[in-house]
Amino acid sequence: MIEFSGTRFSYGQDTILSDLNLSITPGSFHFLTGPSGAGKTTFLKLCYMALTPTGGGLTVFGKEAAMLTRDDIARFRRKIGVMHQNCQFLDHLSVEDNIALPLRVQDKFTESRATDLADLMDWVGLSHRAAALPPELSGGERQRAALARAVMISPDVIIADEPTGNLDWDMAQRVLTLLVELNRMGKAVLIATHDLNIIRSVKGQVNARVLRLKSGQLQLAGSDL
Amino acid sequence: MIEFSGTRFSYGQDTILSDLNLSITPGSFHFLTGPSGAGKTTFLKLCYMALTPTGGGLTVFGKEAAMLTRDDIARFRRKIGVMHQNCQFLDHLSVEDNIALPLRVQDKFTESRATDLADLMDWVGLSHRAAALPPELSGGERQRAALARAVMISPDVIIADEPTGNLDWDMAQRVLTLLVELNRMGKAVLIATHDLNIIRSVKGQVNARVLRLKSGQLQLAGSDL
Amino acid sequence: MSRFLRLLRGHPAAEQIVPRAGFTAWLTGLTAFAMAALAVCALAATFAAGRLADRWSSELARSSTVQVLAPAEEVDRQVTAALAALRTTPGIVSARALDMAEQEALLAPWIGTGLPLDALPVPRLIVIEETVEGPDAAALALRLTAEAPGAQYDDHTRWRRPMIAAADRLRLISGAALALILFATAAMVTLASRAALAANARVITTLRLVGAEDRFIAGAFTRRFTLRALIGAGLGAAGAALAFLFVPDVGAEGAFVTGLAPQGQEWLALAGVPLIAAITAYIATARAAKRALNTIEEA
Amino acid sequence: MSRFLRLLRGHPAAEQIVPRAGFTAWLTGLTAFAMAALAVCALAATFAAGRLADRWSSELARSSTVQVLAPAEEVDRQVTAALAALRTTPGIVSARALDMAEQEALLAPWIGTGLPLDALPVPRLIVIEETVEGPDAAALALRLTAEAPGAQYDDHTRWRRPMIAAADRLRLISGAALALILFATAAMVTLASRAALAANARVITTLRLVGAEDRFIAGAFTRRFTLRALIGAGLGAAGAALAFLFVPDVGAEGAFVTGLAPQGQEWLALAGVPLIAAITAYIATARAAKRALNTIEEA
Ligand SMILES: Nc1ncnc2c1ncn2[C@@H]1O[C@H](COP(=O)(O)OP(=O)(O)OP(=O)(O)O)[C@@H](O)[C@H]1O
Ligand SMILES: Nc1ncnc2c1ncn2[C@@H]1O[C@H](COP(=O)(O)OP(=O)(O)OP(=O)(O)O)[C@@H](O)[C@H]1O
Ligand SMILES: [Mg+2]
Ligand SMILES: [Mg+2]
């Protein structure tokens, strides 16, 4: 669904990514690691078209990314669940409304979806905070809410940036179980993280590939994990 | 310097912290752990007077926290370096200017401080991003910049909320070394984190106490760490 | 236009999702209110000045006279000479000597009737119809002295002409004020909506992140600002119009100076004020939204 | 006041630290500009209307006449009766019969000199000095008919009185517009600075986090808005004043209607416009900042 072929990206003069080749197919599970500042977030932004490659090819759902208009991108985003590193929310809407937001902007929020929403909130342990405003959440709660929003539309691809950075071990496991479950249903999952323990704990459950970003290049991580 | 005695705190009806007793003295090193949503951030906010206890006593630098005016708080903050969980910056100022901000609001930015600043930026690995704007930083870079700002004024107390959540292991060690160094110079350090590996790696270097927040109570964590 | 109307109906989801915009929305409403009220004042002033100038101009058209006072045997020749001179003077439309009956009627209030006017050395009057600009008084006097020494130009319009000039000037200035008001309103609404959009940059990036199209985002802002402007301007214009309604009229005598309040279909023009404000707000906000959507980066 | 001046000097660090506030600051400047220009127009209109009303009022004071036309043996009695009636009529300050020489001078342009006026049945003229309100014309006519059937009241002020009323009304309306402008400016600046402060809530919490005092934060905003208002209003007032300067004057004849442009020390009042705008902006922003600092929560 997302095809990198010789893709390059630079912010002005700073080349962050060079000559990337990767194919994200339905049902695949990828981890993306690399030191802070390596370009993990940048890579994910290319995937969800927040950034456009400065060279090489990138096709998303069969279309060349550079050719897409803003509204095309908006429509493709409805098939991609994104959990942003900064967990962006609308601070004037309740947590619940924020999680339902992807449906609301499509005018697709229905009764049956409301039960899904309640189940989801329960799973990520936010039922008791459903009516709170995002600024009233703790750091970890915010991350869970962001993940819940990303999976709410049951997208074809789930992209999560450091989903467990502020979570304790138990809650992190819970969240990963959800992602593994979705992956088994055929969704592609792409997670950027610096926490190798998280990667190890998932490797037993699904056939995950671990990619490492180093000096702008994508490497397949060895069996040392 | 910071004395909790039977301190309670609740957001509206939700009691988050009850009957806290703790004394943060010069040269002490505390870790604060607990599951997501336990109240770690809330506890830190009480320490730096962003929140006022809803019951019990809390004295900061010998003054009762409830009695302080906003300007008193502003002046006390100049002795407390805070690294906020959301890393708040002024997005229109460069990273460097943001790190120097605590000095600028006191009109105390001088030549000699400029060298300190350069050294500090170097240590946290941000020299090459000094001129960037905060939104152009990666998640980990932002955390390091926030920490640099917290220690810039060489405060008496350093309070850091999840300082390594977005950092890879090597960078996290580097940041912790800086905090340990400052602690050896007599500064009190208080770190909230959910990452037990981080705590273990520091315990060998300094005499750190590990506190655990559980159902609103503060417990001293056992030797299982 | 249909797009404009569709906009006012709105998009139910977008409305709830975009934040209320608080102060900037109020600011827009208030701006529209004040500007509409001032626009109505300026419009009324423009209309009143226009009416004054028109009325006075038409009154001027037959206002000045030339008296010819000469010995009885000279008087007819001088009247003819003066008429000839007047008819070739630029700024004079027509000139006509009054006959004795007319002159008698004119003098009756002063000297009563029953005087043997034709026997008396009464001056003869020439009534002149002037253009709005009128003749050059000094040049005309000089010319009359040469051709008909007994003729004297009496410019009754002297004191009215500057009033017309003043009315014209008032019309000019209130017209300029009107233009300033329109321009300032457009600029203020633009800036207010830009400020609102800039303040909501994070809202916009967040909405994009979850797949909202441009139309959805822009619509929510545009609708709010347009509605605020329409309501604010409506209230402002109505308030000012009411003020004009309740100022008592000058009465019948006022026909000469005309009231300050708008008259007849001028009221219709006032009704246009809020409409123009809303359209201005719509265009200004739509442009600001387009600009913001092009400027605000993804995150 | 010294606080106000100190503020304009500013705090070097605060200025660099608080964001430029972009659109809202421009909005304030523009609002001040437009409002100051409109205020100058309204002020000028108020002044001009005041001058018109004053001048016309004083002209009115000696404008009407009564003619007494009666058989020669009756005329003196009727003049005396009319004078007595007039002197006891409310709205009339004084009444005086013209003597023959005066009347002759008055009639000269119409019937020439050298007429044996005393031998002719010429009407006698009574000149009346009225109060500004003048007498009740209908009642007076009735009374004169009763006491001096040959007397006829000729109200030359008839057409001027409504003009004075109109000028007064114009003064009232432009004064109201002035008040509206002042109020709207204050409200707009308040809302603009509140919008700016609300948009900068994160800046404020961040500054607090690093130990900035209230004064530091508020000062940076207040100074910016006050300066913008001062500069904007200064330019706006100057622009409008220039416009008045360059509109050509009505000339000497205009003495009757008076020019629209401010005169003499009225110009000084215009200079007050930007000052009042700046002070208004200062108070509005200082209050908005205080409110924002009390409202915005720590984080
Ligand atoms: N908008 C931008 N303009 C310029 N440089 C940028 C921008 N965004 C990111 N960068 C730089 O690009 C590099 C890669 O950033 P990125 O956010 O992709 O790193 P990352 O791998 O996600 O790091 P982390 O683990 O710390 O989140 C960093 O050095 C960052 O400073
Ligand atoms: N402003 C607020 N109003 C109401 N409730 C709040 C507010 N801020 C935090 N809370 C709630 O208080 C609880 C404790 O929050 P806190 O941020 O202290 O947790 P934490 O221990 O820091 O968690 P994390 O590890 O996820 O950051 C959470 O359930 C949170 O939702
Ligand atoms: Mg990142
Ligand atoms: Mg926290």
Short mmCIF file of N, CA, C and O in Angstrom, two decimals, chain C residues 23 26-27 30-31 34 37-38 56 67 69 106-107 109-112 115 120-123 125 158-159 162-163 166 169-170 173 177 180-181 184 187-188 191-192 194-195 198-199 244 247-248 250 253-254 256-257 260, chain D residues 23 26-27 30-31 34 37-38 56 67 69 106-107 109-112 115 120-123 125 158-159 162-163 166 169-170 173 177 180-181 184 187-188 191-192 194-195 198-199 244 247-248 250 253-254 256-257 260:
data_model
loop_
_atom_site.label_atom_id
_atom_site.label_comp_id
_atom_site.label_asym_id
_atom_site.label_seq_id
_atom_site.Cartn_x
_atom_site.Cartn_y
_atom_site.Cartn_z
N PHE C 23 -13.08 35.49 21.43
CA PHE C 23 -12.90 36.93 21.30
C PHE C 23 -12.89 37.41 19.87
O PHE C 23 -13.45 38.45 19.57
N TRP C 26 -16.40 37.60 18.52
CA TRP C 26 -17.06 38.77 19.10
C TRP C 26 -16.53 40.04 18.48
O TRP C 26 -17.29 40.98 18.19
N LEU C 27 -15.23 40.05 18.30
CA LEU C 27 -14.59 41.22 17.72
C LEU C 27 -15.19 41.50 16.35
O LEU C 27 -15.51 42.65 16.01
N LEU C 30 -18.67 42.89 16.73
CA LEU C 30 -18.65 44.27 17.21
C LEU C 30 -18.17 45.22 16.12
O LEU C 30 -18.74 46.30 15.92
N THR C 31 -17.12 44.79 15.40
CA THR C 31 -16.62 45.60 14.31
C THR C 31 -17.75 45.85 13.31
O THR C 31 -17.98 46.99 12.89
N ALA C 34 -20.33 48.35 14.83
CA ALA C 34 -19.90 49.76 14.85
C ALA C 34 -19.76 50.30 13.44
O ALA C 34 -20.21 51.42 13.14
N ALA C 37 -23.15 50.93 11.86
CA ALA C 37 -23.78 52.13 12.40
C ALA C 37 -23.14 53.37 11.80
O ALA C 37 -23.83 54.31 11.36
N LEU C 38 -21.81 53.37 11.76
CA LEU C 38 -21.12 54.53 11.19
C LEU C 38 -21.43 54.65 9.69
O LEU C 38 -21.61 55.75 9.17
N TRP C 56 -30.71 73.22 -3.54
CA TRP C 56 -30.18 74.57 -3.63
C TRP C 56 -29.77 74.90 -5.06
O TRP C 56 -29.93 76.02 -5.52
N GLN C 67 -30.42 95.45 -12.16
CA GLN C 67 -31.28 96.63 -12.15
C GLN C 67 -30.69 97.64 -13.11
O GLN C 67 -29.49 97.86 -13.11
N LEU C 69 -30.96 101.50 -13.89
CA LEU C 69 -31.49 102.79 -13.44
C LEU C 69 -30.88 103.86 -14.32
O LEU C 69 -29.66 104.08 -14.29
N LEU C 106 -43.97 92.73 -7.80
CA LEU C 106 -42.77 92.49 -7.01
C LEU C 106 -42.60 93.55 -5.92
O LEU C 106 -42.15 93.27 -4.81
N LEU C 107 -42.99 94.79 -6.28
CA LEU C 107 -42.74 95.89 -5.35
C LEU C 107 -43.88 96.11 -4.37
O LEU C 107 -43.72 96.82 -3.39
N PRO C 109 -45.31 94.72 -1.87
CA PRO C 109 -45.13 94.66 -0.42
C PRO C 109 -44.36 95.85 0.12
O PRO C 109 -44.44 96.17 1.30
N TRP C 110 -43.54 96.44 -0.70
CA TRP C 110 -42.64 97.50 -0.22
C TRP C 110 -43.29 98.88 -0.36
O TRP C 110 -43.15 99.72 0.52
N ILE C 111 -43.93 99.10 -1.50
CA ILE C 111 -44.42 100.46 -1.72
C ILE C 111 -45.93 100.48 -1.94
O ILE C 111 -46.50 101.52 -2.27
N GLY C 112 -46.54 99.33 -1.73
CA GLY C 112 -47.99 99.33 -1.90
C GLY C 112 -48.39 99.35 -3.36
O GLY C 112 -47.54 99.46 -4.24
N LEU C 115 -49.39 102.87 -7.27
CA LEU C 115 -48.41 103.89 -7.64
C LEU C 115 -48.31 103.95 -9.16
O LEU C 115 -48.32 102.92 -9.83
N LEU C 120 -42.85 107.02 -12.84
CA LEU C 120 -41.74 107.27 -11.92
C LEU C 120 -40.43 106.73 -12.48
O LEU C 120 -40.42 105.77 -13.23
N PRO C 121 -39.33 107.33 -12.04
CA PRO C 121 -38.01 106.83 -12.51
C PRO C 121 -37.58 105.59 -11.73
O PRO C 121 -36.56 105.57 -11.06
N VAL C 122 -38.43 104.58 -11.83
CA VAL C 122 -38.15 103.33 -11.12
C VAL C 122 -37.16 102.51 -11.94
O VAL C 122 -37.26 102.49 -13.16
N PRO C 123 -36.19 101.85 -11.30
CA PRO C 123 -35.26 101.04 -12.10
C PRO C 123 -35.99 99.87 -12.74
O PRO C 123 -36.96 99.36 -12.20
N LEU C 125 -35.98 95.90 -14.00
CA LEU C 125 -35.33 94.70 -13.52
C LEU C 125 -35.18 93.67 -14.62
O LEU C 125 -36.10 93.43 -15.39
N ARG C 158 -25.07 84.85 -4.33
CA ARG C 158 -23.76 84.96 -3.70
C ARG C 158 -23.67 84.13 -2.43
O ARG C 158 -22.73 83.39 -2.21
N TRP C 159 -24.67 84.25 -1.59
CA TRP C 159 -24.58 83.55 -0.31
C TRP C 159 -25.04 82.11 -0.39
O TRP C 159 -24.80 81.33 0.51
N PRO C 162 -21.81 79.24 -1.95
CA PRO C 162 -20.91 78.52 -1.03
C PRO C 162 -21.62 77.45 -0.24
O PRO C 162 -21.02 76.45 0.14
N MET C 163 -22.93 77.62 -0.02
CA MET C 163 -23.66 76.57 0.69
C MET C 163 -23.72 75.31 -0.16
O MET C 163 -23.59 74.19 0.35
N ALA C 166 -20.47 73.80 0.04
CA ALA C 166 -20.32 73.12 1.33
C ALA C 166 -21.06 71.79 1.33
O ALA C 166 -20.53 70.77 1.79
N ARG C 169 -19.14 69.42 -0.62
CA ARG C 169 -17.97 68.99 0.13
C ARG C 169 -18.38 67.96 1.19
O ARG C 169 -17.71 66.97 1.40
N LEU C 170 -19.50 68.24 1.84
CA LEU C 170 -20.01 67.32 2.87
C LEU C 170 -20.28 65.96 2.23
O LEU C 170 -19.92 64.92 2.77
N ILE C 173 -16.96 64.32 1.62
CA ILE C 173 -16.31 63.82 2.82
C ILE C 173 -17.05 62.63 3.39
O ILE C 173 -16.44 61.64 3.80
N ALA C 177 -15.70 58.95 3.89
CA ALA C 177 -15.82 58.22 5.16
C ALA C 177 -16.45 56.86 4.91
O ALA C 177 -16.01 55.85 5.47
N LEU C 180 -13.90 54.64 3.45
CA LEU C 180 -12.97 54.27 4.53
C LEU C 180 -13.60 53.19 5.40
O LEU C 180 -12.94 52.22 5.78
N ILE C 181 -14.87 53.36 5.70
CA ILE C 181 -15.56 52.39 6.56
C ILE C 181 -15.60 51.02 5.88
O ILE C 181 -15.27 50.01 6.48
N ALA C 184 -12.03 49.66 5.80
CA ALA C 184 -11.57 49.29 7.13
C ALA C 184 -12.28 48.03 7.61
O ALA C 184 -11.66 47.16 8.23
N ALA C 187 -10.74 45.09 5.92
CA ALA C 187 -9.41 44.82 6.46
C ALA C 187 -9.50 44.25 7.86
O ALA C 187 -8.79 43.31 8.21
N MET C 188 -10.42 44.80 8.66
CA MET C 188 -10.54 44.32 10.04
C MET C 188 -11.04 42.88 10.07
O MET C 188 -10.54 42.07 10.85
N LEU C 191 -8.24 40.64 9.04
CA LEU C 191 -7.24 40.46 10.09
C LEU C 191 -7.81 39.62 11.23
O LEU C 191 -7.12 38.76 11.78
N ALA C 192 -9.07 39.88 11.57
CA ALA C 192 -9.66 39.11 12.67
C ALA C 192 -9.73 37.64 12.31
O ALA C 192 -9.40 36.77 13.12
N ARG C 194 -7.90 36.11 10.09
CA ARG C 194 -6.54 35.57 10.04
C ARG C 194 -6.02 35.28 11.43
O ARG C 194 -5.36 34.27 11.67
N ALA C 195 -6.32 36.21 12.35
CA ALA C 195 -5.88 35.99 13.73
C ALA C 195 -6.52 34.72 14.27
O ALA C 195 -5.86 33.90 14.91
N ALA C 198 -4.87 31.76 12.60
CA ALA C 198 -3.51 31.56 13.09
C ALA C 198 -3.54 30.97 14.50
O ALA C 198 -2.77 30.08 14.83
N ALA C 199 -4.48 31.49 15.31
CA ALA C 199 -4.58 30.98 16.67
C ALA C 199 -5.03 29.52 16.65
O ALA C 199 -4.77 28.77 17.58
N PHE C 244 -32.15 57.63 13.56
CA PHE C 244 -32.58 58.64 12.60
C PHE C 244 -34.10 58.78 12.60
O PHE C 244 -34.64 59.86 12.46
N VAL C 247 -35.21 60.91 15.71
CA VAL C 247 -34.90 62.34 15.75
C VAL C 247 -36.08 63.04 15.09
O VAL C 247 -36.45 62.71 13.97
N PRO C 248 -36.74 64.00 15.79
CA PRO C 248 -37.95 64.61 15.21
C PRO C 248 -37.64 65.33 13.91
O PRO C 248 -36.54 65.83 13.71
N VAL C 250 -37.84 68.10 10.76
CA VAL C 250 -37.75 69.56 10.78
C VAL C 250 -39.10 70.21 10.49
O VAL C 250 -39.28 71.41 10.63
N GLU C 253 -41.43 73.45 7.05
CA GLU C 253 -40.48 74.50 6.67
C GLU C 253 -39.18 73.87 6.18
O GLU C 253 -38.45 74.44 5.39
N GLY C 254 -38.89 72.68 6.72
CA GLY C 254 -37.62 72.01 6.43
C GLY C 254 -37.48 71.68 4.97
O GLY C 254 -36.39 71.31 4.54
N PHE C 256 -37.02 73.32 2.69
CA PHE C 256 -35.92 74.07 2.09
C PHE C 256 -34.57 73.43 2.35
O PHE C 256 -33.77 73.24 1.46
N VAL C 257 -34.34 73.07 3.63
CA VAL C 257 -33.02 72.51 3.93
C VAL C 257 -32.99 70.99 3.83
O VAL C 257 -31.91 70.41 3.78
N LEU C 260 -32.21 65.51 7.91
CA LEU C 260 -31.00 64.71 7.86
C LEU C 260 -31.33 63.23 7.66
O LEU C 260 -30.51 62.48 7.15
N PHE D 23 -1.21 39.30 13.34
CA PHE D 23 -2.45 39.86 12.83
C PHE D 23 -3.18 40.72 13.84
O PHE D 23 -3.73 41.74 13.50
N TRP D 26 -1.58 44.09 14.05
CA TRP D 26 -1.95 44.87 12.86
C TRP D 26 -3.39 45.32 12.94
O TRP D 26 -3.74 46.43 12.56
N LEU D 27 -4.21 44.39 13.42
CA LEU D 27 -5.64 44.69 13.53
C LEU D 27 -5.84 45.91 14.44
O LEU D 27 -6.61 46.81 14.12
N LEU D 30 -4.74 49.01 12.62
CA LEU D 30 -5.70 49.39 11.59
C LEU D 30 -6.98 49.95 12.20
O LEU D 30 -7.52 50.95 11.74
N THR D 31 -7.46 49.28 13.25
CA THR D 31 -8.65 49.77 13.94
C THR D 31 -8.41 51.20 14.40
O THR D 31 -9.24 52.09 14.17
N ALA D 34 -8.45 53.58 11.33
CA ALA D 34 -9.77 53.86 10.77
C ALA D 34 -10.61 54.66 11.75
O ALA D 34 -11.27 55.64 11.38
N ALA D 37 -9.47 58.25 11.98
CA ALA D 37 -9.87 59.02 10.80
C ALA D 37 -11.36 59.36 10.89
O ALA D 37 -11.77 60.51 10.66
N LEU D 38 -12.16 58.37 11.26
CA LEU D 38 -13.60 58.61 11.38
C LEU D 38 -13.88 59.60 12.51
O LEU D 38 -14.75 60.46 12.39
N TRP D 56 -25.79 81.14 12.35
CA TRP D 56 -27.15 81.35 11.88
C TRP D 56 -28.03 81.89 13.00
O TRP D 56 -28.88 82.74 12.78
N GLN D 67 -44.81 95.05 7.90
CA GLN D 67 -45.18 96.19 7.06
C GLN D 67 -46.56 96.68 7.47
O GLN D 67 -47.44 95.87 7.68
N LEU D 69 -49.47 98.90 6.02
CA LEU D 69 -49.98 99.61 4.84
C LEU D 69 -51.41 100.05 5.16
O LEU D 69 -52.30 99.22 5.33
N LEU D 106 -33.44 101.76 2.08
CA LEU D 106 -33.79 100.36 1.87
C LEU D 106 -34.40 100.13 0.50
O LEU D 106 -34.19 99.11 -0.15
N LEU D 107 -35.19 101.09 0.07
CA LEU D 107 -35.91 100.91 -1.19
C LEU D 107 -35.12 101.35 -2.41
O LEU D 107 -35.50 101.00 -3.54
N PRO D 109 -32.54 100.52 -4.10
CA PRO D 109 -32.23 99.61 -5.23
C PRO D 109 -33.44 99.25 -6.06
O PRO D 109 -33.30 98.86 -7.21
N TRP D 110 -34.61 99.34 -5.46
CA TRP D 110 -35.80 98.90 -6.16
C TRP D 110 -36.48 100.03 -6.94
O TRP D 110 -36.93 99.82 -8.05
N ILE D 111 -36.57 101.17 -6.29
CA ILE D 111 -37.32 102.23 -6.97
C ILE D 111 -36.48 103.47 -7.20
O ILE D 111 -36.99 104.51 -7.62
N GLY D 112 -35.17 103.34 -6.96
CA GLY D 112 -34.32 104.49 -7.22
C GLY D 112 -34.48 105.55 -6.15
O GLY D 112 -35.32 105.44 -5.25
N LEU D 115 -37.55 109.78 -5.02
CA LEU D 115 -39.00 109.66 -4.98
C LEU D 115 -39.53 110.39 -3.75
O LEU D 115 -38.94 110.28 -2.68
N LEU D 120 -46.15 109.54 -0.91
CA LEU D 120 -46.75 108.33 -1.49
C LEU D 120 -47.31 107.43 -0.40
O LEU D 120 -46.79 107.42 0.72
N PRO D 121 -48.28 106.62 -0.75
CA PRO D 121 -48.83 105.68 0.23
C PRO D 121 -47.94 104.45 0.37
O PRO D 121 -48.35 103.33 0.09
N VAL D 122 -46.72 104.70 0.75
CA VAL D 122 -45.75 103.61 0.90
C VAL D 122 -45.97 102.97 2.26
O VAL D 122 -46.24 103.66 3.23
N PRO D 123 -45.87 101.64 2.34
CA PRO D 123 -46.04 100.99 3.66
C PRO D 123 -44.90 101.38 4.58
O PRO D 123 -43.78 101.64 4.14
N LEU D 125 -42.29 100.34 7.64
CA LEU D 125 -41.64 99.11 8.06
C LEU D 125 -41.27 99.14 9.53
O LEU D 125 -40.73 100.12 10.03
N ARG D 158 -38.11 82.44 8.50
CA ARG D 158 -38.82 81.19 8.30
C ARG D 158 -37.92 80.10 7.72
O ARG D 158 -37.89 78.98 8.18
N TRP D 159 -37.16 80.47 6.70
CA TRP D 159 -36.37 79.42 6.04
C TRP D 159 -35.05 79.17 6.74
O TRP D 159 -34.38 78.21 6.47
N PRO D 162 -35.27 76.27 10.31
CA PRO D 162 -35.03 74.82 10.17
C PRO D 162 -33.58 74.50 9.87
O PRO D 162 -33.10 73.42 10.21
N MET D 163 -32.86 75.43 9.25
CA MET D 163 -31.46 75.15 8.99
C MET D 163 -30.69 75.07 10.30
O MET D 163 -29.78 74.26 10.47
N ALA D 166 -31.46 71.86 11.72
CA ALA D 166 -30.71 70.82 11.02
C ALA D 166 -29.26 70.81 11.49
O ALA D 166 -28.68 69.75 11.72
N ARG D 169 -29.09 69.24 14.77
CA ARG D 169 -29.27 67.80 14.63
C ARG D 169 -27.99 67.15 14.15
O ARG D 169 -27.57 66.10 14.62
N LEU D 170 -27.35 67.81 13.16
CA LEU D 170 -26.09 67.29 12.62
C LEU D 170 -25.06 67.19 13.75
O LEU D 170 -24.33 66.21 13.88
N ILE D 173 -25.93 64.25 15.89
CA ILE D 173 -25.64 62.96 15.28
C ILE D 173 -24.15 62.73 15.19
O ILE D 173 -23.65 61.64 15.47
N ALA D 177 -22.02 59.81 16.84
CA ALA D 177 -21.08 58.99 16.07
C ALA D 177 -19.72 58.98 16.78
O ALA D 177 -19.05 57.96 16.87
N LEU D 180 -19.88 56.73 19.67
CA LEU D 180 -19.87 55.35 19.17
C LEU D 180 -18.46 54.94 18.78
O LEU D 180 -18.01 53.83 19.07
N ILE D 181 -17.76 55.86 18.13
CA ILE D 181 -16.39 55.56 17.69
C ILE D 181 -15.50 55.28 18.90
O ILE D 181 -14.74 54.32 18.92
N ALA D 184 -16.57 51.98 20.47
CA ALA D 184 -16.23 50.83 19.61
C ALA D 184 -14.73 50.61 19.61
O ALA D 184 -14.27 49.47 19.63
N ALA D 187 -13.79 48.88 22.79
CA ALA D 187 -14.23 47.49 22.77
C ALA D 187 -13.38 46.67 21.82
O ALA D 187 -12.99 45.55 22.12
N MET D 188 -13.07 47.24 20.66
CA MET D 188 -12.30 46.49 19.67
C MET D 188 -10.89 46.22 20.18
O MET D 188 -10.36 45.13 20.01
N LEU D 191 -11.06 43.53 22.77
CA LEU D 191 -11.24 42.20 22.20
C LEU D 191 -9.99 41.75 21.47
O LEU D 191 -9.59 40.59 21.58
N ALA D 192 -9.36 42.67 20.75
CA ALA D 192 -8.16 42.29 20.01
C ALA D 192 -7.07 41.86 20.97
O ALA D 192 -6.40 40.85 20.75
N ARG D 194 -7.50 40.77 24.01
CA ARG D 194 -7.88 39.51 24.64
C ARG D 194 -7.64 38.34 23.70
O ARG D 194 -7.18 37.28 24.12
N ALA D 195 -7.96 38.55 22.42
CA ALA D 195 -7.72 37.49 21.45
C ALA D 195 -6.23 37.17 21.40
O ALA D 195 -5.82 36.01 21.39
N ALA D 198 -5.30 35.34 24.56
CA ALA D 198 -5.83 33.97 24.56
C ALA D 198 -5.03 33.11 23.61
O ALA D 198 -4.70 31.96 23.92
N ALA D 199 -4.68 33.69 22.45
CA ALA D 199 -3.89 32.93 21.49
C ALA D 199 -2.51 32.63 22.05
O ALA D 199 -1.85 31.68 21.65
N PHE D 244 -8.84 67.31 5.14
CA PHE D 244 -9.58 68.55 5.38
C PHE D 244 -8.78 69.77 4.94
O PHE D 244 -9.32 70.73 4.41
N VAL D 247 -8.93 70.08 1.00
CA VAL D 247 -10.18 70.45 0.35
C VAL D 247 -10.18 71.98 0.25
O VAL D 247 -10.01 72.66 1.26
N PRO D 248 -10.33 72.54 -0.96
CA PRO D 248 -10.21 73.99 -1.08
C PRO D 248 -11.27 74.69 -0.24
O PRO D 248 -12.36 74.18 -0.04
N VAL D 250 -14.06 77.56 1.04
CA VAL D 250 -15.20 78.14 0.35
C VAL D 250 -14.94 79.60 -0.05
O VAL D 250 -15.69 80.18 -0.80
N GLU D 253 -16.88 84.40 0.67
CA GLU D 253 -18.34 84.31 0.70
C GLU D 253 -18.79 83.29 1.72
O GLU D 253 -19.87 83.38 2.28
N GLY D 254 -17.94 82.28 1.91
CA GLY D 254 -18.25 81.17 2.80
C GLY D 254 -18.48 81.60 4.22
O GLY D 254 -18.97 80.82 5.04
N PHE D 256 -20.60 83.07 5.47
CA PHE D 256 -21.97 82.83 5.90
C PHE D 256 -22.20 81.38 6.33
O PHE D 256 -22.76 81.11 7.38
N VAL D 257 -21.74 80.42 5.50
CA VAL D 257 -22.01 79.03 5.85
C VAL D 257 -20.92 78.40 6.69
O VAL D 257 -21.12 77.37 7.28
N LEU D 260 -16.17 73.48 6.16
CA LEU D 260 -16.31 72.22 6.89
C LEU D 260 -15.04 71.93 7.69
O LEU D 260 -15.08 71.21 8.69
#
